[in-house]
XYZ file of C-alpha atoms in Angstrom:
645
model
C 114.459 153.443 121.187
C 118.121 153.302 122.651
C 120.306 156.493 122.232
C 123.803 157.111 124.021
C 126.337 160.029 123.783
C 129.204 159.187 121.196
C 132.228 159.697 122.375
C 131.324 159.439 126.340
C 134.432 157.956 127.766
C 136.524 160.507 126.450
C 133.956 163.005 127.356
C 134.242 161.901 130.457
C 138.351 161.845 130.801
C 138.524 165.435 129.638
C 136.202 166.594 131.917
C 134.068 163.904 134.578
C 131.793 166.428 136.462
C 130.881 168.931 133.668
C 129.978 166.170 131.029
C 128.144 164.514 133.932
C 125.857 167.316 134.584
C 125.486 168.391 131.091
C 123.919 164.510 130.509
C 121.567 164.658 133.314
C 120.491 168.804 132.073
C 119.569 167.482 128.779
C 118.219 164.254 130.079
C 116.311 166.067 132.474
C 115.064 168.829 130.503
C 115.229 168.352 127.317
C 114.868 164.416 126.567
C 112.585 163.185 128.842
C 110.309 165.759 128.026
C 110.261 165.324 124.420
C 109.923 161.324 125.033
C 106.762 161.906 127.155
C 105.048 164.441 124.586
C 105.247 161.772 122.045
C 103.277 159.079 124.077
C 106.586 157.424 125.001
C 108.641 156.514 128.317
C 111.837 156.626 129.586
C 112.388 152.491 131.169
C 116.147 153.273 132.143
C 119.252 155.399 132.321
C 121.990 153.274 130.758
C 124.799 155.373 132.195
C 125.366 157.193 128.969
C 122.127 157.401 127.759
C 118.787 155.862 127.647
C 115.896 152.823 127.130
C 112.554 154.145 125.792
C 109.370 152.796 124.921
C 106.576 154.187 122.327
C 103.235 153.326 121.462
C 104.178 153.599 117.809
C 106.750 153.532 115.184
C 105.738 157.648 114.136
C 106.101 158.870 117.593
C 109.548 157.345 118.421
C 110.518 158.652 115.046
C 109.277 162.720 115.655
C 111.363 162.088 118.761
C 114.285 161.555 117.900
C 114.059 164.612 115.365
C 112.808 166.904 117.945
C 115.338 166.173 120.659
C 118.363 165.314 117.834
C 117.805 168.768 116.623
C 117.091 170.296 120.361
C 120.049 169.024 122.043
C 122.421 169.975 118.465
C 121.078 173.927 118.194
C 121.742 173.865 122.112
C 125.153 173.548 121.259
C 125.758 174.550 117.794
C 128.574 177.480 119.734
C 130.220 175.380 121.387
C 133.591 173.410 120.372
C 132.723 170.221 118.295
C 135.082 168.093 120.386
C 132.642 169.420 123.716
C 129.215 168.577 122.109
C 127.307 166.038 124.020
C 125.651 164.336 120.922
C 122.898 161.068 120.505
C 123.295 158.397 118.698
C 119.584 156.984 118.462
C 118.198 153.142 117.080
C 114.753 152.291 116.913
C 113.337 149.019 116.372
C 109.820 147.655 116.204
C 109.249 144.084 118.354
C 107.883 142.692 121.145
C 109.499 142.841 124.635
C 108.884 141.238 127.844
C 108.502 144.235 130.561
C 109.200 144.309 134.110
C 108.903 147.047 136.240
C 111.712 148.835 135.507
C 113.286 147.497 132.355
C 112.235 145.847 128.900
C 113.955 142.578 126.957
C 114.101 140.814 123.982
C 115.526 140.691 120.783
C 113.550 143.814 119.852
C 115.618 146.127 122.460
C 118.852 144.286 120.819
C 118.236 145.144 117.812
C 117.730 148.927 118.706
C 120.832 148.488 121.203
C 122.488 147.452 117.603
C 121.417 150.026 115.284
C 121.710 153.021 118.018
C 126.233 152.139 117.594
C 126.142 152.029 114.187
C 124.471 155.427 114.082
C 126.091 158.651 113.493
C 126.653 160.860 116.354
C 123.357 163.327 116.535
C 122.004 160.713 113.645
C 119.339 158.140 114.036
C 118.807 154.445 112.063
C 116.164 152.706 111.906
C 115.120 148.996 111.430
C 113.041 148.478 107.872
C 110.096 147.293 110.237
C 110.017 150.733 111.557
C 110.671 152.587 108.022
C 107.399 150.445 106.654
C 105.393 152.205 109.553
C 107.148 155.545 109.315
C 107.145 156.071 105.524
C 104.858 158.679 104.103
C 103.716 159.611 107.918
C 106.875 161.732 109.069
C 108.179 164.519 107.200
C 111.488 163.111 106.987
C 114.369 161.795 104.205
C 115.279 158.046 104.960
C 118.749 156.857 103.430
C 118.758 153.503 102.635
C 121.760 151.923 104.252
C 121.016 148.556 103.003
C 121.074 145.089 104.717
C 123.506 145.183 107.999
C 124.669 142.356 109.952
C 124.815 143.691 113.377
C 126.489 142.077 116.789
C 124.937 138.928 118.402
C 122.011 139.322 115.883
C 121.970 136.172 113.834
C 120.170 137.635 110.489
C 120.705 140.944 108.729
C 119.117 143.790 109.697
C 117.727 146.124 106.559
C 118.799 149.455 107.871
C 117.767 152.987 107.077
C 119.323 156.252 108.298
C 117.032 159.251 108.862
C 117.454 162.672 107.569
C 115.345 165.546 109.253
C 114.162 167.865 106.601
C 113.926 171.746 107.054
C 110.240 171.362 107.983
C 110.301 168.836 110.897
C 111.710 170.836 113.948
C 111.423 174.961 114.294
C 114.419 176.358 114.178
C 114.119 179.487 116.156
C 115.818 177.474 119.464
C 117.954 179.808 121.794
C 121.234 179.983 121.241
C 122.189 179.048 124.554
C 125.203 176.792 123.847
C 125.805 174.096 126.523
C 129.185 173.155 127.047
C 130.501 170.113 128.736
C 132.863 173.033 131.370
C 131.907 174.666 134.171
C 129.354 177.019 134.086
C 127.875 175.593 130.676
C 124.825 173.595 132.099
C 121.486 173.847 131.344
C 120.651 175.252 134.548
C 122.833 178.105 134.052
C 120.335 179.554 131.083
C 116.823 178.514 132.302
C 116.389 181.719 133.353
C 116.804 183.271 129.925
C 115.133 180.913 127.475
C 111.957 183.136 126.634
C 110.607 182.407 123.464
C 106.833 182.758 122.576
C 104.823 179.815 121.273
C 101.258 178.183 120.955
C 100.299 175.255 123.084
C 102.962 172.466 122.907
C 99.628 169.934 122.752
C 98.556 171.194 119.638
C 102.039 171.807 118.472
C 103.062 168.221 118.842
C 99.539 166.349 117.555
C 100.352 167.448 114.055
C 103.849 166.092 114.095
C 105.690 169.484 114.496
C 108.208 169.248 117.649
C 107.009 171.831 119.763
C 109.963 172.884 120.743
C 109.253 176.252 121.322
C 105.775 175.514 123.252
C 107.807 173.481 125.564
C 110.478 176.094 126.602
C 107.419 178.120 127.262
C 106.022 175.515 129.772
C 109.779 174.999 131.087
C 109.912 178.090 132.109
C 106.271 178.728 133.674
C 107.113 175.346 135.987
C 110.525 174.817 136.775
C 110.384 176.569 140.544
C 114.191 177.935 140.530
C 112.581 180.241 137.244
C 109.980 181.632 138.092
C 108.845 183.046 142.015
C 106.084 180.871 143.727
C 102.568 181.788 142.328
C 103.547 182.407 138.963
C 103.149 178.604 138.178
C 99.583 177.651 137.527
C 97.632 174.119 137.461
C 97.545 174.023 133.412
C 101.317 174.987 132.526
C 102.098 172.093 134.397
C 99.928 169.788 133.463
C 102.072 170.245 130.218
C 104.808 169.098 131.563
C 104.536 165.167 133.171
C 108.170 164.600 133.855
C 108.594 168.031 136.397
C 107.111 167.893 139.888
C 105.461 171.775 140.763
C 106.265 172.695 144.395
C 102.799 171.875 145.452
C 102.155 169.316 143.536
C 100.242 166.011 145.623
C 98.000 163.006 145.481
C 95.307 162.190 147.883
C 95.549 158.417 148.397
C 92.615 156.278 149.303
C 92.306 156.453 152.701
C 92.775 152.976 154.206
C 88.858 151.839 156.065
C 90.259 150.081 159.694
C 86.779 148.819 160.299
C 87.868 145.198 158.534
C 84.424 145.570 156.795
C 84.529 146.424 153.521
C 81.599 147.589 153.558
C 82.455 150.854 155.487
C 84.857 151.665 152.322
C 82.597 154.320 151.028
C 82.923 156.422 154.075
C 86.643 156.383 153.909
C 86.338 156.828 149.723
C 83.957 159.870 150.326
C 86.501 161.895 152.763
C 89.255 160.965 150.367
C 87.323 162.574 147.610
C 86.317 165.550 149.491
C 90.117 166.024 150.730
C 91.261 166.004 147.326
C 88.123 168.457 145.989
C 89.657 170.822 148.571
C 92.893 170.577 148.467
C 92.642 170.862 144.452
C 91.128 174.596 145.396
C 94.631 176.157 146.876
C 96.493 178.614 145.023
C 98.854 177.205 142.353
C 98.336 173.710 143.471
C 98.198 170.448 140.983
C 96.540 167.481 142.792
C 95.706 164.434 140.677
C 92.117 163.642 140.041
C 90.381 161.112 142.048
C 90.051 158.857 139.217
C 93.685 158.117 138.914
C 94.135 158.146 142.815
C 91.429 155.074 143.324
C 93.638 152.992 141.084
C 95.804 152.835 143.959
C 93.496 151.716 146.672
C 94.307 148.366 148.462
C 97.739 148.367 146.519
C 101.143 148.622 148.320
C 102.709 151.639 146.758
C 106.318 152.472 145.995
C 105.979 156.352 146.758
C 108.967 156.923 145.221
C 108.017 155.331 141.644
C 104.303 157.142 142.638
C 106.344 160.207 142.115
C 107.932 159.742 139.434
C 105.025 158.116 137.389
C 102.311 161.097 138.677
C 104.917 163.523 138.405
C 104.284 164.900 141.760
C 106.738 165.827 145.175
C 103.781 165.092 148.183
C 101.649 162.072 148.801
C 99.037 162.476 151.540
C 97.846 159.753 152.659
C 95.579 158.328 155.706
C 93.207 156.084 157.439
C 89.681 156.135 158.880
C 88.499 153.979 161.757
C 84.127 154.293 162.425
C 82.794 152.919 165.695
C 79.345 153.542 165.496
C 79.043 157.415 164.902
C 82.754 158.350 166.402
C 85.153 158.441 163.427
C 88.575 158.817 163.691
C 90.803 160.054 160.814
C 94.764 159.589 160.745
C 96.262 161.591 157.842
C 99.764 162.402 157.136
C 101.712 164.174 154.639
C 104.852 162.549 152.410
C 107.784 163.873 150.635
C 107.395 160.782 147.852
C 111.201 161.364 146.860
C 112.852 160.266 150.479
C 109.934 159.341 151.978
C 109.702 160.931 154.843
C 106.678 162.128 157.060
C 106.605 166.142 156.834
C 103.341 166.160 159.080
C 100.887 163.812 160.377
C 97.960 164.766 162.998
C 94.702 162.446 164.098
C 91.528 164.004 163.981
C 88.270 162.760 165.713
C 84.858 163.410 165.742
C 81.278 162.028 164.377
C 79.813 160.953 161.449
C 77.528 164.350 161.535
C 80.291 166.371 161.657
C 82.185 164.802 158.801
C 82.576 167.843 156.992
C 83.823 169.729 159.852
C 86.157 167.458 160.300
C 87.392 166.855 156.725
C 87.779 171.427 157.082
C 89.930 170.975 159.738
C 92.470 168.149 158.271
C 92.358 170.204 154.452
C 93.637 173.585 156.892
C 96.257 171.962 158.928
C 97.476 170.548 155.311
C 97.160 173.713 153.618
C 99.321 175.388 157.007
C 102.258 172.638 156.444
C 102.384 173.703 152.768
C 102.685 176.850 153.845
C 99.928 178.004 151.418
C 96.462 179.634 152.255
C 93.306 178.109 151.258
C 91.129 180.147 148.681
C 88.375 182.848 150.214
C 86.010 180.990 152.288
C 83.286 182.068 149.891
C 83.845 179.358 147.001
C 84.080 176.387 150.053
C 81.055 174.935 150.632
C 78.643 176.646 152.637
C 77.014 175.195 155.414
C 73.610 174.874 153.527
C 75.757 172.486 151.605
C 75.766 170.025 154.295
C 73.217 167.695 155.166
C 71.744 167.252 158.519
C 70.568 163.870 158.145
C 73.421 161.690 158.394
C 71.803 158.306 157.015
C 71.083 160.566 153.973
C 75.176 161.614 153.817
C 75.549 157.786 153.784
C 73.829 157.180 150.973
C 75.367 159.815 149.340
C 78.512 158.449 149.665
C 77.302 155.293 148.446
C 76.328 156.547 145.180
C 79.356 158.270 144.462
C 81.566 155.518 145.631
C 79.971 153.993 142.550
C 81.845 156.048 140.481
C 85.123 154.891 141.219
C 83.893 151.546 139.695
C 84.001 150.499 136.397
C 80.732 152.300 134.439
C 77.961 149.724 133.038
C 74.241 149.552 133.279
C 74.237 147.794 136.605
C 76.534 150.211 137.991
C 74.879 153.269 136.826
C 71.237 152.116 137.879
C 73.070 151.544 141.554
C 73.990 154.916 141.922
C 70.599 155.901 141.210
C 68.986 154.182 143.650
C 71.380 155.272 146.438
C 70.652 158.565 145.834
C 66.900 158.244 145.487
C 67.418 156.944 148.887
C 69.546 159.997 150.037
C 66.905 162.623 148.625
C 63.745 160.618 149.738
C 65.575 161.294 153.415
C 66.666 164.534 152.835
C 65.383 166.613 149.627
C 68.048 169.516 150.104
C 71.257 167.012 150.041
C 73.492 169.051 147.550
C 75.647 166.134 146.787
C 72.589 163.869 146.015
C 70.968 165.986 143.472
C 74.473 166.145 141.683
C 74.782 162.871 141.828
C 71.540 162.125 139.975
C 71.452 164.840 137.737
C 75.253 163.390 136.621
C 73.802 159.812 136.212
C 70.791 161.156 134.513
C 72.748 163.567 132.095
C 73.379 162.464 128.639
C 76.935 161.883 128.358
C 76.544 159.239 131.464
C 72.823 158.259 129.694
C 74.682 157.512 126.502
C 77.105 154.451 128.294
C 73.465 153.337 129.151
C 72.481 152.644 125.564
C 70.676 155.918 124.877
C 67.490 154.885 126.998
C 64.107 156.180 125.203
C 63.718 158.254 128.729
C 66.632 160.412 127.329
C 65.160 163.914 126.923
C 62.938 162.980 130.054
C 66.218 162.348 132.016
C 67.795 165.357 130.717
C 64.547 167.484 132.042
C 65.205 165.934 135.350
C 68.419 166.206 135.400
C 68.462 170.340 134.822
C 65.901 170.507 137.580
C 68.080 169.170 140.259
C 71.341 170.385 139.094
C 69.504 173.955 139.536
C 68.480 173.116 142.565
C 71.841 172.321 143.864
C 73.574 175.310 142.334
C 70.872 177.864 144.190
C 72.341 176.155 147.443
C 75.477 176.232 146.693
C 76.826 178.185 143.721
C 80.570 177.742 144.182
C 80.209 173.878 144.039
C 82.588 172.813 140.921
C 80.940 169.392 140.266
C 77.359 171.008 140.337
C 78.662 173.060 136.969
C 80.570 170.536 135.686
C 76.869 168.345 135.680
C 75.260 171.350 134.510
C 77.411 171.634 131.532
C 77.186 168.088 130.627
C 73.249 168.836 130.702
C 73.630 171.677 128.369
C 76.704 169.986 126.335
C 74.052 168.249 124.335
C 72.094 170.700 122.271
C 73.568 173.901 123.794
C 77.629 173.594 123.621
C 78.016 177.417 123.778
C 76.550 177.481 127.323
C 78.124 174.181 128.731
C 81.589 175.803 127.792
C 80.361 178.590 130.408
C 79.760 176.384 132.969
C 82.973 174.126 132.412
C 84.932 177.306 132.673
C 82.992 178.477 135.799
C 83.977 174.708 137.503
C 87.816 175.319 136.379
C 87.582 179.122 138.190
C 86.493 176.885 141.395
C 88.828 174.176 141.000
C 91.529 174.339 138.380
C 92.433 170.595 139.381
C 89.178 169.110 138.140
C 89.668 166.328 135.021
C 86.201 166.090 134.047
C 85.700 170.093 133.678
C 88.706 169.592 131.065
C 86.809 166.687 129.533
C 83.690 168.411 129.164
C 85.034 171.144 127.700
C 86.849 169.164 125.121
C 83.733 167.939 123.981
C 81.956 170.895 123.699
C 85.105 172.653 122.024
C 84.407 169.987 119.134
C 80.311 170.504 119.458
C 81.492 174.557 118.713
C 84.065 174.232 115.534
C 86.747 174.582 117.418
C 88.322 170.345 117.176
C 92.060 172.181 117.763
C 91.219 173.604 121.210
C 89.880 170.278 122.229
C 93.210 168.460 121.841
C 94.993 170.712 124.779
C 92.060 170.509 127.264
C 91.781 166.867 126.949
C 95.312 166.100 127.357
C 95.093 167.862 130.228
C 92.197 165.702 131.800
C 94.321 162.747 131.069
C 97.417 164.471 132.913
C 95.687 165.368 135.949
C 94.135 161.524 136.216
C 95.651 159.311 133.405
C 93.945 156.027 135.105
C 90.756 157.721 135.592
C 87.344 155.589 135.043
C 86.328 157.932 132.581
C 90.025 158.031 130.599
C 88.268 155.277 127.764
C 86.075 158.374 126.565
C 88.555 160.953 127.402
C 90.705 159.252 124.768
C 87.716 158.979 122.593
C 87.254 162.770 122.569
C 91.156 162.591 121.406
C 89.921 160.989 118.268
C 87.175 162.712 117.456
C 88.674 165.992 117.772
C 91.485 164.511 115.536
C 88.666 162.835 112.894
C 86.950 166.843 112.663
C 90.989 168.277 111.865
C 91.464 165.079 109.109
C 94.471 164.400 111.240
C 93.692 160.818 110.773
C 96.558 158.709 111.837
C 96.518 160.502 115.134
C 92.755 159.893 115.162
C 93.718 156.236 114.589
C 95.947 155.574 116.926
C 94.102 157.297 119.821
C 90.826 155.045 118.757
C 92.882 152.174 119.186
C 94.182 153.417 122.703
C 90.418 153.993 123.247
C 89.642 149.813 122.246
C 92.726 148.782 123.863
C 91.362 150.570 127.466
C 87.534 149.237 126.804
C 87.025 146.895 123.857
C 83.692 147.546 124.167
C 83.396 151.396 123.568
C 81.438 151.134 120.350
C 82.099 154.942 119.574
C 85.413 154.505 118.767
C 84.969 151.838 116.153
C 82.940 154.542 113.920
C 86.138 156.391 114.484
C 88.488 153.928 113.390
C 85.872 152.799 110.445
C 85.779 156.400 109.165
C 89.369 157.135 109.416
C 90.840 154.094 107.545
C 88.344 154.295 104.971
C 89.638 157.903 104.648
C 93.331 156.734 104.611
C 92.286 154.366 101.778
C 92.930 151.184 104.377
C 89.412 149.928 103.584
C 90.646 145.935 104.746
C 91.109 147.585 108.153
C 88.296 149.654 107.637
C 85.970 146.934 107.357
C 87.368 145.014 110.395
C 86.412 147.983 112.533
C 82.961 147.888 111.393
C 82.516 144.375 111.612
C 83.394 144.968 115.559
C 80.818 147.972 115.592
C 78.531 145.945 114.056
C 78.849 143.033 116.904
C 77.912 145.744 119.494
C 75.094 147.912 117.606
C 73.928 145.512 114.765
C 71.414 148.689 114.608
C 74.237 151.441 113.210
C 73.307 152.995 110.064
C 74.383 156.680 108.209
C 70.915 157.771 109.438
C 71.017 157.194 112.840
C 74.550 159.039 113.477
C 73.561 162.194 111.277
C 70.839 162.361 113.599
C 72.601 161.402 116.073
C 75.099 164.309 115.521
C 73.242 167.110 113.906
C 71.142 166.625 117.503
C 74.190 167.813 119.410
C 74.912 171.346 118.182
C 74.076 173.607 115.089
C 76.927 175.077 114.870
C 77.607 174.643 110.769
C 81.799 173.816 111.108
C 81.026 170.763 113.068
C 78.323 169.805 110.725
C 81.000 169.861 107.620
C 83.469 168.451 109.418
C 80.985 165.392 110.960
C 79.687 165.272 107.146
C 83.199 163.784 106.086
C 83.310 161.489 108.939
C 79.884 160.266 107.339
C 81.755 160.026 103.977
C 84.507 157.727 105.667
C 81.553 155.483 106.589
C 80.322 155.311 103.322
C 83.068 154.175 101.981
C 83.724 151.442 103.875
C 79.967 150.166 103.409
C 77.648 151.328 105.998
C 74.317 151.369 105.376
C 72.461 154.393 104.765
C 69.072 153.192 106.829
């Protein structure tokens, strides 16, 4: 997609400052947004407008409607020669990407059709319109072949027309002129208009438009007073940076043995499980965080591509059982140290010490750490430190990638730590989460399921009666109870959000169960959120699995599509999302690309058969709307050929 503002120059003659700061207002607040709801990204500001990038065709498309209409109600009052209006071109092709910009004759093309567009009108190349057609609730003009500048054949062109239906049109009227006074920010404070979630808004192709005022307004921090922004209203919002918004960094290991990384992984983790507990806080998950280790990073592009302000970051040197921890804290947009302080003490008082470095954060935030009640208490800690070790071990294992080998690792290391120390809360939470059946079914569904799952309860009780207010410990408990008993794991999910509204995999989990219970819409918010708070998490490949599936259950199944092939793209060897993409083309009547997905899920579970995943999904819940809704994903793989037995 390339856009620009017709008529900039002589916006810019009548009036340089005011046109300047209307562009970056709507850029800002209204564009980007939009762009990033839709699975896209902004690669550059061109000056007078902008470079973007989409997964698909249909997203680029819903847009451009939503912010074409957005940015033309915003200024519907004011004088037509003031109006800062788009002209938009998209084009389907390939590209060759670098960090911060995209080439090829693809990004011509749209550089091409974007000036022959009307201002506040969109064309599009006929590749696009063949993906589009049928999919958007739009009217397409044909404009016919078009020989365009520097591009050596014709170019079919077609001009969209937004319908009645595609955007809402109950948008403030808040006009935005190009004079003084007229900015966006001037009216931030008086956009209120009521709407559902801007997730489940934007999945079924409407614009959202008034969901995302709603989230404008609940994060921007010159609208609303500190503590009226919470964790989820701005996990809605990518592209805005909450006041105490962060990312823990992997903690650099000084030992030169890389075998020592564990200890530095496990205080990183625990920093970030702590800090993720203050007040109106949104720290990035773990998951996403470890993508970062042993990588030189830009903290200024960290920002922007997190969405975040702060960056702590630090390093831990271990001489026998003295540790010493450097930590400090960074403003990611200049850079600069805010705080640092170095912290030393020994490997049995590692949780001590990790207190001490999460209060002297919490100080320079000026914020206050939640009641000491729902911290770990000090029957939490171990007293054997060779068993903390192991421990550590095991969940260091989880920042890996997940496969049999893996998984039967972390096992072991914390047999180890409990065969030294029965009462090590983190162990038994460890193994109950390897053991549980969402982690069993990455295994291959071992015959020792409901065994595991038996196990697994045991010790995740066990760990809760010691420590009640530990997040993971219900997040493990709900994945035991997900399977079978969806009601109660949605209980427990919310009980780990109460504790730590930062936490990606209580999201996830509740996602799933949300689908287990009838309720496939709800799913779709939750999940997204998961994804914000740790888009390059380990676990992301099934996150964007539960994407699908919830989309399969609504029959929304081009979004189901295109999420399932996210889900192959991340791990071509997720076999669950191959029934998705089976099911759903066979329900779209694309039974050709229908049959190459099962011929894939075939090559990874020869054994699939109608029989097996009715059983396989009439296991998981009772509840009779997922049962009609998973009966029509079994119709999709009828069609398409599987066998019954």
């Amino acid at each position: 997609m390339a856009a620009d503002v017709a008529g900039y120059s002589r916006l810019m003659h009548d009036d340089e400052e005011g046109t300047h700061r209307c562009l970056t207002a709507l850029l800002d607040d209204v564009i980007e947004p939009t762009v990033a709801e839709h699975g896209g990204r902004i690669v550059k500001n061109t000056g007078d407008g902008f470079l973007a990038e989409f997964p698909s065709a249909v997203q680029a498309v819903r847009a451009a409607a939503c912010f074409q209409r957005a940015v033309g109600d915003l200024q519907k009052n004011d004088a037509k020669g003031k109006r800062l209006l788009f002209r938009v071109g998209i084009n389907i092709g390939d590209v060759i990407v670098e960090p911060n910009d995209i080439f090829g004759d693809g990004v011509n093309i749209a550089a091409r059709l974007e000036g022959i567009a009307e201002p506040g009108g969109t064309c599009i190349a006929s590749s696009a319109y063949d993906q589009v057609r049928g999919k958007v609730d739009m009217a397409f003009e044909d404009m016919g072949p078009q020989t365009l500048k520097n591009i050596a054949e014709p170019i079919r062109v077609w001009r969209a027309r937004p319908s009645d239906s595609e955007v809402p049109k109950d948008v403030p009227e808040r006009p935005i002129s190009a004079g003084a006074g007229g900015s966006l920010g001037r009216i931030r404070g008086r956009l209120k208009l009521a709407g559902g979630a801007l997730a489940s808004v934007a999945t079924v192709g409407a614009v959202g438009l008034f969901g995302y005022w709603n989230v404008w307004n609940s994060v921007r921090t010159d609208v609303l007073p500190d503590g009226q922004k919470t964790q989820r209203e701005a996990a809605g919002r990518p592209d805005i940076a909450p006041r105490l918004s962060l990312v823990v960094l992997p903690f650099a290991n000084l030992n030169n043995d890389p075998e020592q990384d564990y200890f530095a992984d496990s205080i990183t983790t625990d920093l970030t499980t702590d800090l993720a507990r203050m007040r109106n806080a949104f720290v990035i998950g773990r998951g996403t965080a470890f993508t970062y280790k042993n990588r030189q990073v830009d903290l200024k592009t960290l920002g922007k591509d997190l969405g975040i302000r702060w960056a702590v970051q630090g390093a831990v040197r271990r001489a026998g059982d003295q540790v010493r921890v450097n930590v400090s804290l960074t403003d990611v947009e200049s850079g600069r140290d805010i705080w640092s302080d170095r912290f030393d003490s020994d490997r049995t008082k590692v949780s001590v010490l990790q207190d001490q470095i999460t209060a002297r954060l919490a100080r320079s935030l000026n914020i206050e750490l939640i009641q000491a009640e729902s911290r770990r208490s000090e029957t939490d800690r171990s007293k054997n430190p060779d068993a903390v070790d192991f421990a550590m071990r095991g969940w260091a294992k989880s920042y890996e990638p997940r496969s049999k080998t893996t998984i039967a690792q972390a096992k072991e290391l914390f047999d180890n730590a409990l065969r030294l120390d029965p009462d090590n809360v983190d162990a038994m939470i460890g193994k109950a989460w390897y053991l549980s059946p969402p982690i069993n079914l990455l295994s291959g569904w071992p015959v020792s399921v409901t065994e595991d799952k038996k196990t697994a309860t045991n010790l995740v009780d066990r760990a809760l009666s010691k420590s009640p207010a530990n997040a993971m410990a219900h997040v493990v408990k709900g994945d035991t109870l997900r399977f079978g008993n969806p009601d109660e794991a949605l209980h427990q999910y919310d009980a780990a959000l109460e504790i730590n509204p930062n936490f990606p995999a209580a999201y996830s989990g509740k996602g799933d169960a949300l689908i287990l219970v009838g309720r496939a819409r709800e799913a779709l918010s939750v999940t997204q959120l998961a994804l914000r708070l740790s888009p390059r998490d380990p676990s992301a490949v099934a996150w964007r699995w539960t994407l699908c599936h919830a989309h399969l259950h609504l029959h929304d199944y081009q979004e189901a599509i295109e999420e399932c092939r996210r889900t192959t793209n991340m791990n071509s060897a997720f076999w669950f999302a191959y029934i998705g993409l089976a099911s759903a083309y066979a329900a779209t009547g694309q039974l050709e690309q229908a049959q190459l997905s099962l011929t894939e899920l075939n090559k990874i579970r020869p054994d699939f058969t109608i029989q097996w995943y009715r059983d396989f999904g009439y296991a998981l819940t009772s509840n009779p709307q997922f049962r009609r809704e998973f009966d029509d994903i079994l119709d999709g793989l009828r069609k398409v050929g599987v066998r019954e037995q």
